[in-house]
Coordinates of C-alpha atoms in Angstrom, one line a residue:
Chain R
M27 CA -6.1 5.0 -21.2
R28 CA -4.0 2.1 -22.9
A29 CA -2.4 1.7 -19.5
L30 CA -5.6 1.4 -17.8
R31 CA -6.3 -1.7 -19.8
F32 CA -2.9 -3.5 -18.7
L33 CA -3.5 -2.4 -15.1
L34 CA -7.0 -3.8 -15.2
R35 CA -5.7 -7.1 -16.5
K36 CA -3.1 -7.1 -13.9
E37 CA -5.7 -6.4 -11.0
F38 CA -8.1 -9.2 -12.2
L39 CA -5.5 -11.7 -12.7
Q40 CA -4.0 -11.2 -9.1
I41 CA -7.5 -11.3 -7.7
F42 CA -8.3 -14.7 -9.4
R43 CA -4.9 -16.1 -8.4
N44 CA -5.7 -15.6 -4.7
P45 CA -8.0 -18.6 -4.2
A46 CA -8.5 -17.7 -0.5
L47 CA -9.8 -14.1 -1.5
V48 CA -12.1 -15.8 -4.3
R49 CA -13.4 -18.5 -1.7
M50 CA -14.2 -15.7 0.9
L51 CA -15.8 -13.6 -1.6
F52 CA -18.4 -16.4 -2.4
L53 CA -18.6 -17.7 1.2
I54 CA -18.9 -14.3 3.1
P55 CA -22.2 -13.5 1.6
V56 CA -23.8 -16.9 2.6
V57 CA -22.5 -17.1 6.0
Q58 CA -23.3 -13.5 6.9
L59 CA -26.7 -14.0 5.8
L60 CA -27.2 -17.2 7.5
V61 CA -25.9 -16.2 10.7
L62 CA -26.7 -12.5 11.0
S63 CA -30.3 -12.5 9.6
N64 CA -31.0 -15.2 12.2
A65 CA -29.1 -13.9 15.1
A66 CA -29.7 -10.1 14.6
T67 CA -33.6 -10.2 15.7
F68 CA -35.6 -8.6 18.1
E69 CA -38.1 -11.1 18.2
V70 CA -38.7 -12.9 21.3
K71 CA -39.1 -16.6 21.1
R72 CA -39.9 -17.8 24.7
A73 CA -39.4 -15.8 27.8
R74 CA -38.7 -17.9 30.9
M75 CA -41.3 -17.0 33.6
F76 CA -41.2 -16.8 37.5
V77 CA -44.6 -17.1 38.9
V78 CA -45.2 -15.5 42.2
D79 CA -48.8 -16.6 42.6
Q80 CA -49.9 -15.2 46.0
D81 CA -53.6 -15.4 45.3
G82 CA -53.8 -19.1 44.4
S83 CA -57.3 -18.6 42.8
T84 CA -58.9 -19.8 39.8
M85 CA -58.4 -16.3 38.3
S86 CA -54.9 -16.0 39.1
R87 CA -54.1 -19.5 37.8
G88 CA -56.1 -18.4 34.7
V89 CA -53.5 -15.4 34.3
V90 CA -50.5 -18.0 34.5
D91 CA -52.2 -20.6 32.0
R92 CA -52.9 -17.8 29.5
L93 CA -49.4 -16.6 29.6
A94 CA -48.0 -20.2 29.2
A95 CA -50.6 -21.1 26.5
S96 CA -49.4 -18.3 24.3
G97 CA -46.4 -20.1 23.9
R98 CA -44.4 -16.8 24.6
F99 CA -43.9 -17.5 28.1
D100 CA -42.4 -20.7 29.7
P101 CA -43.3 -20.8 33.6
T102 CA -40.0 -22.4 34.7
E103 CA -40.0 -21.4 38.4
A104 CA -42.8 -20.4 41.0
S105 CA -42.7 -19.5 44.5
A106 CA -44.8 -17.4 47.0
S107 CA -41.8 -15.3 47.6
V108 CA -41.0 -12.3 45.3
E109 CA -37.6 -12.1 46.5
R110 CA -36.9 -15.7 45.2
G111 CA -37.9 -14.2 41.9
H112 CA -35.5 -11.4 42.2
D113 CA -32.9 -13.8 42.7
A114 CA -34.0 -15.9 39.8
L115 CA -33.9 -12.8 37.5
M116 CA -30.5 -11.5 38.9
R117 CA -29.1 -15.1 38.0
R118 CA -30.6 -14.9 34.6
N119 CA -32.5 -18.1 35.2
V120 CA -35.6 -16.3 34.1
E121 CA -36.6 -13.0 32.0
I122 CA -39.8 -12.1 33.7
I123 CA -41.5 -12.4 37.2
V124 CA -45.1 -12.4 37.2
V125 CA -46.5 -11.1 40.6
I126 CA -50.1 -12.0 41.2
P127 CA -51.1 -10.4 44.7
A128 CA -53.4 -12.1 47.3
D129 CA -57.1 -11.0 47.0
F130 CA -56.5 -10.5 43.1
E131 CA -59.7 -12.7 42.3
R132 CA -61.7 -10.8 45.0
D133 CA -60.6 -7.4 43.8
V134 CA -61.6 -8.2 40.0
V135 CA -65.0 -9.6 41.2
R136 CA -65.8 -6.6 43.5
E137 CA -64.1 -3.8 42.0
R138 CA -63.6 -4.9 38.5
R139 CA -59.9 -4.1 38.8
G140 CA -57.1 -6.3 39.7
A141 CA -53.3 -5.8 39.6
V142 CA -50.8 -8.0 38.1
Q143 CA -47.0 -7.0 38.1
F144 CA -44.5 -7.8 35.7
L145 CA -40.8 -7.5 36.5
L146 CA -38.3 -7.7 33.6
N147 CA -34.8 -7.9 33.0
A148 CA -34.4 -4.7 31.1
E149 CA -30.7 -4.6 30.3
D150 CA -31.7 -5.2 26.7
G151 CA -34.4 -2.5 26.6
A152 CA -35.7 -3.7 23.2
T153 CA -36.2 -7.3 24.3
A154 CA -37.7 -6.3 27.6
G155 CA -40.0 -4.0 25.6
V156 CA -41.3 -6.7 23.2
T157 CA -42.0 -9.2 26.2
S158 CA -43.9 -6.7 28.1
A159 CA -46.0 -5.9 25.1
Y160 CA -46.8 -9.6 24.7
A161 CA -47.5 -10.1 28.3
R162 CA -49.7 -7.1 28.4
E163 CA -51.6 -8.2 25.1
I164 CA -52.2 -11.6 26.7
L165 CA -53.4 -10.1 30.0
S166 CA -55.9 -7.5 28.1
R167 CA -57.2 -10.3 26.3
Y168 CA -57.9 -12.5 29.3
A169 CA -59.2 -9.2 31.1
A170 CA -62.0 -9.0 28.3
E171 CA -62.9 -12.5 28.6
I172 CA -63.3 -12.1 32.4
N173 CA -65.3 -8.9 31.9
A174 CA -67.4 -10.8 29.6
D175 CA -68.2 -13.6 32.0
L176 CA -68.9 -11.2 34.8
T177 CA -71.3 -9.1 32.8
P178 CA -75.0 -10.5 32.6
T179 CA -76.0 -11.0 29.0
V180 CA -78.5 -8.5 27.7
A181 CA -81.2 -11.1 26.4
Q182 CA -81.7 -12.6 29.8
S183 CA -82.3 -9.2 31.6
G184 CA -85.7 -8.6 30.4
V185 CA -86.5 -6.5 33.6
G186 CA -84.2 -3.4 33.0
A187 CA -85.7 -3.0 29.4
E188 CA -86.4 0.5 30.0
R189 CA -82.6 1.3 30.5
A190 CA -79.9 1.0 28.0
P191 CA -78.7 -2.4 27.8
Q192 CA -75.8 -3.0 30.1
R193 CA -72.8 -4.2 27.8
G194 CA -69.8 -3.7 30.4
Q195 CA -67.5 -0.9 29.1
P196 CA -67.7 0.2 25.2
Q197 CA -65.1 -1.4 23.3
V198 CA -63.0 -0.4 20.4
E199 CA -61.7 -3.6 18.8
I200 CA -58.1 -2.9 16.9
R201 CA -57.3 -4.9 14.2
S202 CA -53.8 -4.0 13.0
R203 CA -52.3 -5.5 9.6
G204 CA -48.7 -5.0 9.1
W205 CA -48.0 -4.0 5.5
Y206 CA -45.0 -4.9 3.6
N207 CA -44.0 -7.6 5.9
A208 CA -47.4 -9.0 6.9
E209 CA -46.0 -12.0 8.8
L210 CA -43.6 -9.7 10.5
D211 CA -40.6 -11.9 9.7
Y212 CA -37.6 -10.3 10.9
R213 CA -35.3 -11.6 8.5
Y214 CA -37.3 -9.6 5.6
Y215 CA -36.4 -6.6 7.6
M216 CA -32.9 -7.3 8.2
V217 CA -31.6 -9.1 5.0
P218 CA -31.8 -6.0 3.0
G219 CA -29.6 -4.2 5.4
I220 CA -27.2 -7.1 6.0
L221 CA -26.7 -6.9 2.0
V222 CA -25.7 -3.4 2.4
Q223 CA -23.5 -3.9 5.3
L224 CA -21.8 -7.0 3.3
I225 CA -20.9 -5.0 0.2
T226 CA -19.6 -2.1 2.5
I227 CA -17.3 -4.3 4.2
V228 CA -16.0 -6.0 1.0
G229 CA -15.7 -2.7 -0.7
T230 CA -13.9 -0.8 1.8
L231 CA -11.9 -3.5 3.2
L232 CA -10.6 -4.9 -0.1
T233 CA -9.7 -1.6 -1.3
A234 CA -7.9 -0.5 1.6
M235 CA -6.2 -3.8 2.0
N236 CA -5.2 -4.2 -1.7
I237 CA -3.5 -0.8 -1.9
V238 CA -1.6 -1.1 1.3
R239 CA -0.6 -4.6 0.3
E240 CA 1.0 -3.0 -2.7
K241 CA 2.6 -0.2 -0.5
E242 CA 4.1 -3.0 1.9
A243 CA 5.4 -5.1 -0.9
G244 CA 7.0 -2.1 -2.4
T245 CA 5.3 -2.8 -5.7
L246 CA 3.4 0.7 -5.4
D247 CA 6.8 2.7 -5.3
Q248 CA 7.5 0.6 -8.6
L249 CA 4.1 2.0 -10.2
N250 CA 4.6 5.5 -8.9
V251 CA 8.0 5.9 -10.8
T252 CA 6.1 5.3 -13.8
P253 CA 4.2 7.8 -15.8
I254 CA 0.9 6.6 -15.2
T255 CA -1.4 9.1 -13.6
R256 CA -3.0 9.0 -10.4
G257 CA -6.5 9.0 -12.0
V258 CA -5.4 5.7 -14.1
F259 CA -3.9 4.1 -10.9
I260 CA -7.1 4.6 -8.9
A261 CA -9.4 3.6 -11.6
A262 CA -7.5 0.6 -11.9
K263 CA -7.6 -0.3 -8.3
L264 CA -11.5 0.8 -8.0
I265 CA -12.9 -0.9 -11.1
P266 CA -12.3 -4.5 -10.2
L267 CA -13.3 -4.0 -6.7
W268 CA -16.4 -2.3 -7.7
T269 CA -17.1 -5.2 -9.9
I270 CA -16.3 -7.5 -7.4
A271 CA -18.7 -6.0 -4.7
M272 CA -21.6 -5.9 -7.3
V273 CA -21.2 -9.6 -7.8
V274 CA -21.2 -10.3 -4.1
L275 CA -24.5 -8.3 -4.0
G276 CA -25.8 -10.5 -6.7
I277 CA -24.7 -13.5 -4.7
G278 CA -26.3 -12.3 -1.6
L279 CA -29.6 -11.1 -3.2
T280 CA -29.8 -14.6 -4.9
V281 CA -29.2 -16.5 -1.4
A282 CA -31.6 -14.0 0.2
H283 CA -34.4 -14.7 -2.3
V284 CA -33.8 -18.4 -2.9
V285 CA -32.9 -19.6 0.4
F286 CA -34.7 -17.1 2.9
G287 CA -37.6 -16.4 0.5
V288 CA -36.9 -12.9 1.2
P289 CA -39.2 -11.0 -1.4
I290 CA -37.8 -8.6 -4.0
H291 CA -40.8 -6.5 -5.0
G292 CA -39.3 -3.5 -6.8
P293 CA -36.9 -3.6 -9.8
I294 CA -33.6 -5.1 -9.5
A295 CA -32.1 -3.1 -11.9
L296 CA -32.8 -0.3 -9.5
I297 CA -31.1 -2.1 -6.6
F298 CA -27.9 -2.7 -8.7
A299 CA -28.0 1.0 -9.7
A300 CA -28.1 2.5 -6.4
A301 CA -25.5 -0.2 -5.1
G302 CA -23.4 1.0 -8.0
L303 CA -23.6 4.7 -6.9
Y304 CA -23.1 3.6 -3.2
L305 CA -20.2 1.7 -3.8
I306 CA -18.2 4.5 -5.0
A307 CA -18.5 6.1 -1.7
A308 CA -17.9 2.9 -0.1
L309 CA -14.6 2.3 -2.0
G310 CA -13.7 5.9 -1.5
I311 CA -13.4 5.2 2.3
G312 CA -11.3 2.3 1.6
L313 CA -9.0 4.4 -0.7
W314 CA -8.8 7.0 1.9
V315 CA -7.9 4.7 4.5
S316 CA -5.1 3.2 2.2
A317 CA -3.8 6.7 1.5
V318 CA -3.3 7.5 5.4
T319 CA -1.9 4.1 6.5
D320 CA 1.3 2.3 5.7
T321 CA 0.8 -1.5 6.7
Q322 CA -2.2 -3.9 6.4
Q323 CA -2.5 -3.9 10.1
Q324 CA -3.1 -0.3 10.1
A325 CA -5.5 -0.2 7.3
M326 CA -7.7 -3.0 9.0
F327 CA -7.6 -1.0 12.4
V328 CA -8.6 2.3 10.8
N329 CA -11.1 0.6 8.5
F330 CA -13.0 -1.2 11.2
S331 CA -13.0 1.8 13.5
I332 CA -14.6 3.9 10.7
L333 CA -17.0 0.7 9.8
M334 CA -17.9 0.5 13.3
V335 CA -19.3 3.9 13.7
Y336 CA -20.6 3.7 9.9
L337 CA -22.8 0.5 11.0
L338 CA -24.1 1.7 14.1
M339 CA -25.4 5.3 12.8
S340 CA -26.7 3.6 9.5
G341 CA -30.0 2.2 11.1
L342 CA -29.1 -1.4 10.5
F343 CA -29.4 -2.7 14.0
T344 CA -31.3 0.3 15.8
P345 CA -33.7 2.4 14.0
V346 CA -32.3 5.9 13.3
S347 CA -35.6 7.4 14.1
S348 CA -35.1 6.3 17.8
M349 CA -31.6 8.0 18.0
P350 CA -31.2 11.5 19.8
H351 CA -31.8 14.4 17.6
W352 CA -28.1 15.2 16.9
A353 CA -27.3 11.6 16.1
Q354 CA -30.3 11.7 13.6
R355 CA -28.6 14.6 12.0
V356 CA -25.2 13.1 11.9
A357 CA -26.8 10.0 10.2
E358 CA -28.2 12.1 7.4
F359 CA -24.6 12.3 6.2
N360 CA -24.1 8.5 6.1
P361 CA -24.5 7.0 3.0
M362 CA -25.2 3.8 4.3
M363 CA -28.3 4.6 6.0
H364 CA -29.7 6.0 2.8
F365 CA -29.0 3.0 1.0
I366 CA -30.4 0.6 3.6
M367 CA -33.6 2.5 3.4
L368 CA -33.5 2.6 -0.1
M369 CA -32.8 -1.1 -0.2
R370 CA -35.7 -2.1 2.4
N371 CA -38.0 0.3 0.3
V372 CA -37.2 -1.4 -3.0
M373 CA -37.2 -5.1 -1.7
L374 CA -40.1 -5.0 0.8
K375 CA -42.2 -2.2 -0.6
G376 CA -41.6 -2.6 -4.1
A377 CA -40.7 1.1 -4.5
G378 CA -39.6 2.4 -7.7
F379 CA -37.2 4.7 -9.2
A380 CA -39.2 7.9 -8.4
D381 CA -39.9 6.8 -4.9
V382 CA -36.3 6.5 -4.0
M383 CA -35.1 9.5 -6.1
R384 CA -33.8 11.6 -2.9
Q385 CA -31.7 8.5 -1.8
L386 CA -30.3 8.1 -5.2
V387 CA -29.3 11.6 -5.2
V388 CA -27.8 11.7 -1.9
L389 CA -25.7 8.4 -2.7
A390 CA -24.3 9.9 -5.9
T391 CA -23.2 13.0 -4.0
A392 CA -21.7 11.0 -1.4
G393 CA -20.0 9.1 -3.9
V394 CA -18.5 12.1 -5.6
V395 CA -17.6 13.8 -2.3
V396 CA -16.0 11.1 -0.8
L397 CA -13.8 9.8 -3.9
T398 CA -12.8 13.5 -4.5
F399 CA -11.6 13.7 -0.8
A400 CA -10.1 10.3 -1.2
V401 CA -8.2 11.0 -4.5
R402 CA -6.8 14.3 -3.3
Q403 CA -5.4 12.3 -0.3
Y404 CA -3.5 10.0 -2.6
H405 CA -0.1 11.5 -3.8
K406 CA 2.6 9.5 -6.0
R407 CA 5.3 11.5 -4.5
A408 CA 5.3 11.7 -0.3
D409 CA 5.8 15.0 1.1
Chain M
M17 CA 21.2 18.0 -22.6
T18 CA 24.6 18.4 -21.2
Q19 CA 24.3 16.0 -18.1
A20 CA 21.9 13.2 -17.4
I21 CA 21.9 14.1 -13.9
E22 CA 22.2 17.4 -12.3
V23 CA 21.8 17.7 -8.5
R24 CA 22.3 21.1 -6.8
D25 CA 22.3 21.5 -3.0
L26 CA 19.5 18.6 -2.8
T27 CA 18.1 18.6 0.9
R28 CA 15.7 16.4 2.7
R29 CA 14.9 16.7 6.3
F30 CA 12.5 14.6 8.3
G31 CA 11.7 16.9 11.4
T32 CA 15.0 17.9 12.7
F33 CA 17.1 15.0 11.0
T34 CA 18.8 15.8 8.0
A35 CA 19.1 12.8 5.7
V36 CA 20.4 14.3 2.8
D37 CA 22.2 17.5 3.2
A38 CA 22.9 19.8 0.3
I39 CA 24.4 17.3 -2.1
S40 CA 25.6 18.2 -5.4
V41 CA 26.2 15.8 -8.2
D42 CA 26.6 15.6 -12.2
V43 CA 26.4 12.4 -14.0
G44 CA 27.4 12.6 -17.7
K45 CA 25.5 10.7 -20.3
G46 CA 26.0 6.9 -20.5
E47 CA 28.2 7.1 -17.4
V48 CA 28.1 4.1 -14.6
F49 CA 28.1 6.4 -11.5
G50 CA 28.3 4.5 -8.2
F51 CA 26.4 6.0 -5.2
L52 CA 28.2 4.7 -2.2
G53 CA 27.5 5.2 1.4
A54 CA 27.2 3.3 4.8
N55 CA 23.5 2.0 5.9
G56 CA 21.5 5.1 6.8
A57 CA 24.0 7.6 5.0
G58 CA 21.0 9.0 3.0
K59 CA 21.4 7.2 -0.4
T60 CA 18.1 5.7 -0.7
T61 CA 16.4 9.3 0.4
A62 CA 18.5 11.0 -2.4
I63 CA 17.5 8.4 -5.1
K64 CA 13.7 8.8 -4.0
M65 CA 14.0 12.4 -4.5
L66 CA 15.5 12.0 -7.9
I67 CA 12.9 9.6 -9.3
G68 CA 10.2 11.5 -7.9
L69 CA 9.0 9.5 -5.0
L70 CA 9.7 12.0 -2.2
E71 CA 9.6 15.8 -2.1
P72 CA 13.0 17.6 -1.4
T73 CA 13.1 19.8 1.4
G74 CA 15.5 22.3 -0.6
G75 CA 17.7 22.3 -3.7
S76 CA 17.0 21.1 -7.2
A77 CA 17.7 18.2 -9.5
R78 CA 17.4 17.7 -13.2
V79 CA 17.0 14.1 -14.4
A80 CA 17.0 13.5 -18.2
G81 CA 17.1 17.2 -18.8
F82 CA 13.8 17.8 -16.7
D83 CA 13.3 19.3 -13.5
V84 CA 12.2 16.4 -10.9
L85 CA 10.1 19.0 -9.0
T86 CA 8.1 20.6 -11.7
Q87 CA 8.4 18.3 -14.8
S88 CA 8.0 14.8 -12.9
E89 CA 5.9 13.2 -15.4
D90 CA 8.6 14.0 -18.2
V91 CA 11.0 12.6 -15.8
R92 CA 9.2 9.5 -15.0
R93 CA 8.7 8.5 -18.6
R94 CA 12.7 8.6 -19.1
I95 CA 13.8 6.7 -16.1
G96 CA 13.9 3.2 -15.0
Y97 CA 13.9 2.2 -11.3
M98 CA 15.0 -1.0 -9.4
S99 CA 14.4 -1.1 -5.9
Q100 CA 16.5 -2.5 -2.8
R101 CA 13.4 -4.8 -2.6
F102 CA 12.0 -7.0 -5.3
S103 CA 9.2 -5.1 -6.6
L104 CA 7.7 -7.1 -9.5
Y105 CA 4.3 -9.0 -8.8
D106 CA 5.2 -12.4 -7.6
D107 CA 1.6 -13.4 -8.4
L108 CA 2.4 -12.6 -12.1
T109 CA 4.3 -14.7 -14.4
M110 CA 7.5 -13.1 -15.9
R111 CA 5.7 -12.8 -19.3
E112 CA 2.6 -10.9 -17.6
N113 CA 5.1 -8.7 -15.7
I114 CA 6.9 -7.8 -19.0
T115 CA 3.6 -7.1 -20.6
L116 CA 2.3 -4.9 -17.5
Y117 CA 5.4 -2.6 -17.5
G118 CA 5.3 -2.4 -21.3
G119 CA 1.7 -1.5 -21.4
I120 CA 2.5 1.2 -18.8
Y121 CA 5.1 2.6 -20.6
G122 CA 2.8 2.9 -23.5
L123 CA 4.8 0.6 -25.8
S124 CA 2.7 -1.1 -28.6
D125 CA 1.6 -4.7 -28.7
E126 CA 4.2 -5.5 -31.1
D127 CA 7.0 -4.0 -29.2
I128 CA 5.9 -5.8 -25.9
R129 CA 6.1 -9.0 -27.7
T130 CA 9.3 -8.5 -29.4
R131 CA 11.1 -6.8 -26.8
G132 CA 9.7 -9.3 -24.0
D133 CA 11.3 -12.2 -26.3
E134 CA 14.4 -10.5 -26.7
L135 CA 14.5 -9.9 -22.9
L136 CA 13.6 -13.2 -22.1
G137 CA 16.1 -14.9 -24.7
G138 CA 18.7 -12.5 -23.5
L139 CA 18.3 -13.8 -19.9
G140 CA 18.0 -17.5 -21.0
M141 CA 14.7 -17.6 -19.2
M142 CA 12.3 -18.2 -22.3
H143 CA 11.3 -21.7 -20.7
T144 CA 10.2 -20.0 -17.6
A145 CA 8.2 -17.1 -19.3
D146 CA 4.9 -18.4 -17.9
T147 CA 6.2 -19.2 -14.4
L148 CA 5.0 -17.1 -11.7
V149 CA 7.9 -14.8 -10.7
G150 CA 7.5 -15.7 -7.1
T151 CA 8.7 -19.1 -7.2
L152 CA 11.9 -17.9 -9.0
P153 CA 15.3 -17.7 -7.4
L154 CA 16.2 -14.5 -6.2
G155 CA 19.2 -13.7 -8.5
W156 CA 16.8 -14.5 -11.6
K157 CA 14.3 -12.3 -10.0
Q158 CA 16.8 -9.2 -10.0
K159 CA 18.1 -9.8 -13.2
L160 CA 14.3 -9.9 -14.6
A161 CA 13.7 -6.6 -12.5
F162 CA 16.5 -5.0 -14.2
S163 CA 15.4 -6.0 -17.7
V164 CA 12.2 -5.0 -16.9
A165 CA 13.3 -1.4 -15.7
M166 CA 15.2 -1.2 -19.1
L167 CA 12.2 -2.3 -21.1
H168 CA 11.2 1.2 -22.3
R169 CA 14.6 2.2 -23.0
P170 CA 15.1 4.8 -20.6
A171 CA 17.8 7.4 -20.8
V172 CA 18.8 7.0 -16.9
V173 CA 18.3 4.2 -14.9
F174 CA 18.5 4.0 -11.0
L175 CA 19.5 0.8 -9.3
D176 CA 19.4 0.6 -5.5
E177 CA 21.5 -2.1 -4.3
P178 CA 20.5 -4.2 -7.1
T179 CA 22.9 -7.2 -6.3
G180 CA 22.0 -7.5 -2.5
G181 CA 21.9 -11.1 -1.5
V182 CA 22.7 -12.4 -4.9
D183 CA 25.4 -14.9 -5.6
P184 CA 29.1 -13.9 -7.1
V185 CA 28.3 -15.5 -10.6
T186 CA 24.9 -14.0 -10.8
R187 CA 26.6 -10.4 -9.6
R188 CA 28.9 -10.7 -12.5
Q189 CA 26.3 -11.3 -15.0
F190 CA 24.3 -8.4 -13.5
W191 CA 27.3 -6.0 -14.1
E192 CA 27.7 -7.4 -17.5
M193 CA 24.0 -6.2 -18.0
I194 CA 24.8 -2.8 -16.6
Y195 CA 27.9 -2.3 -19.0
A196 CA 25.7 -3.5 -21.9
A197 CA 23.1 -0.9 -20.8
A198 CA 25.7 1.9 -20.6
S199 CA 27.1 1.3 -24.0
R200 CA 23.7 1.8 -25.5
G201 CA 24.0 5.2 -23.9
T202 CA 21.9 4.5 -20.9
T203 CA 23.1 6.3 -17.8
V204 CA 23.4 4.1 -14.7
F205 CA 23.1 5.5 -11.4
V206 CA 23.8 2.6 -8.9
T207 CA 24.1 2.2 -5.3
T208 CA 26.0 -1.0 -3.7
H209 CA 27.5 -2.3 -0.7
Y210 CA 30.0 -4.7 -2.6
M211 CA 33.3 -2.4 -3.0
D212 CA 34.6 -4.8 -5.7
E213 CA 31.5 -3.7 -7.7
A214 CA 32.4 -0.1 -6.7
E215 CA 35.7 -0.6 -8.8
Y216 CA 33.6 -1.2 -11.9
C217 CA 32.1 2.1 -12.0
D218 CA 33.2 5.1 -14.0
R219 CA 33.0 7.5 -11.3
L220 CA 31.8 7.3 -7.6
S221 CA 30.6 9.2 -4.9
I222 CA 30.7 8.2 -1.3
M223 CA 28.0 9.5 1.1
V224 CA 28.6 10.0 4.9
D225 CA 25.8 11.4 7.3
G226 CA 23.8 13.0 4.2
R227 CA 26.8 14.6 2.9
I228 CA 29.0 13.6 -0.3
A229 CA 32.5 13.0 1.4
A230 CA 34.3 12.1 -1.7
M231 CA 33.7 12.0 -5.5
G232 CA 35.9 10.9 -8.4
T233 CA 36.9 8.0 -10.5
P234 CA 38.0 4.9 -8.8
A235 CA 41.5 5.5 -9.6
A236 CA 41.4 9.2 -8.5
L237 CA 39.9 8.2 -5.1
K238 CA 42.6 5.5 -4.3
A239 CA 45.1 8.1 -5.2
E240 CA 43.8 11.0 -3.1
F241 CA 43.7 8.8 0.1
G242 CA 46.7 7.0 -0.9
V243 CA 45.2 3.3 -0.5
A244 CA 45.1 0.3 -2.6
S245 CA 41.4 -0.4 -2.9
I246 CA 37.9 1.4 -2.7
D247 CA 37.2 -0.7 0.3
E248 CA 39.9 1.3 2.3
V249 CA 38.7 4.7 1.0
F250 CA 34.9 3.8 1.9
V251 CA 36.3 2.5 5.5
R252 CA 38.2 5.6 6.1
L253 CA 35.5 7.9 5.1
A254 CA 32.6 6.1 6.7
R255 CA 34.2 4.6 9.7
P256 CA 37.0 6.8 10.6
S257 CA 37.4 5.4 14.0
A258 CA 37.4 1.8 12.8
A259 CA 40.2 2.8 10.3
A260 CA 42.4 4.6 13.0
A261 CA 41.9 1.5 15.2
A262 CA 43.3 -0.7 12.4
G263 CA 46.4 1.7 12.4
G264 CA 45.6 3.3 9.0

C-alpha cells in the first residue's frame, strides 16, 4: 500500500506536468458540448421546397402558402414539370417536392378529397420522416380549415332542423404535451448522452495511451522488475484517470447546465455515483487495450474501433428501441447504453435512486466483469 | 547461498527461432560478470528471463537464491535492473525519481531522504536535484539510473549495455561505480559492446547465436585463444569469417 502512495504521486505529477493534456481535458468537454449538441440533432429547421402547382387555383396556392408560412418550408423553386423537380432533388437543391395535380380544387369542392403528393429525399430516413410529418400536419390543418369553409353553418340552416345538425365529419382533437422536455429542445436529449460519450473517450483513451506510453518508453519494464504487484500498479494507473474523468464530467455538467440551460432535475450525487461505477468499466476497456497493444498507434486504433461500435450501440445517436431485435440484445450488454439511459432519466425526468436501481446494478456488474477480464490480461512477465 | 546467479539450460524460443539455447552460467557473490555477445546473440533475452520480464521456454535459473519462475517476487525484491534504454521518468525531477523508486522498494521516508542525499552527493548532482531528468545529458542520466537501480541495495544488479553512447570519461566513472558496488558485495551482471570494458570484468561469457561460446576470466580467455585482447577473442567467436579474412 505504501508503494501505491508513491505511484499515485508520480501519476498526478506527470499528468499535471503535461500542459497539452491538461488543456485538452478542460477544453474537450466545452468543445464537444458546443459542437455536438448543436450538430447532432434530428431537428429539421427549414426544408427547401420545389413547388409543382399544376392546378393554379386559390386552393393550390393556399397549400403552398400554408407550408411556406409555417417557417418549416422554403419555396425556393417552382415549375409545372415534375421532372424539373426531380432534377432539383437529385442536385440537392431542394429537400422536398410538392406536387399539386390539376383539378385539385375541383376535386376538393366536389368530392371533398384532393390529392397532394410529397416527394422527399429520404437518404436520411430520420430527417425525411420528420419533414414529411411536418408537411402532413400543416396540410391536415389546412384541410380542416377548408372543410369548415365548405360546410354551411348550423345556425343558418333552420330548414333541416328535424335532422341532426350537419357538422362535416366528427373530429377528435389531439392535444399532445411532451413531458420532461416540453419545448422539445433537442439539446436536452443529446447533452446527457454526449457527457457520457465524453467521459468514455477520456477514460478509455487516456488509460490505454498512458500505459502504452510507458511500454514504449521502457519505463514499464523498469516497474515490472520491481516487487510492486499487478494490483497496486493497476490501481495507481486507474485512480488518477478515474478522478480526471469525474472532474471532466463535473466540468461538462456545469457547461451543460450554465451555458445550455440543460436541466438537472435529479440528484447530482446520483449522477456522480453512477459515473463512478460506469468509469470502472470504461477504464477497464482502456486497460485491456493497453495490455494487448505495444504502441500508442495500435492502442489508438484498437480503442477507436471498440469505441465506434460501443457508441453506435449505445442509443446516443439512434434509439436502441428502433434497432433490430438482435442488436437490442447486444446493446443490453453495453454499459454505455445503460448509463446514457440513466443520465437522461436523472437529468431530464428527475429520476431518483430507486428509479435507476436496475441501471446501477448493471453498471456495477459491468465494471467488475470488464475490470477482472482486463486485469487478467495484464502480466508483469511476458509469455 | 552459494552462487548469486545459477543458470541451468535456460532456453527461450520465439516460434521456431531459438534466441537463447540452453545456456548455463554461475556467477559468484560480489563478482563483476561480463555478458558479451554480438547484436542479436540473445543477451537481452537472457537478461529478461533472469529478471522476470520474460517467461523461459525451458531450463531453470536462480537469482539471489530464489527461483525466477516460482519465486519471482522474492527475486524482484533483491535485484536491480538498468535497461539499454534510459527508463527513469523524464518528466520527473531527479529527486522525484529517487523518491518514487525508494517508495516502491519499501524504503522508509528517512531512508529515502538520506540515501537520496548520499546518491546525489556521490554523483555531484545535488544542485540539479530538482531538475527534470529529461533535460539532463545522457551520461548523467545513465549514472543516475545506475544509482537508482542500487538504491534498495540489491544483491544482484543487471546492467544491459549501461554505457552505450556515453563519453569515455563518464564511462570510466561508471566503471568506478560498478567496482564500488561490487566491493560492497553486490553481484554485477553487465552486458557491453566495449571490449576495453570487458577487460575490467572478473569473468566473462561470450554469446554467439543463443549459446555461450566461451567463458572464463579475461586472462584465461586470451590465453585459450592465443590472442592479446578480448577484442580479438570476441571477433574470432562472433565473426569467424571476419577473423579468417584478417588472416587470424
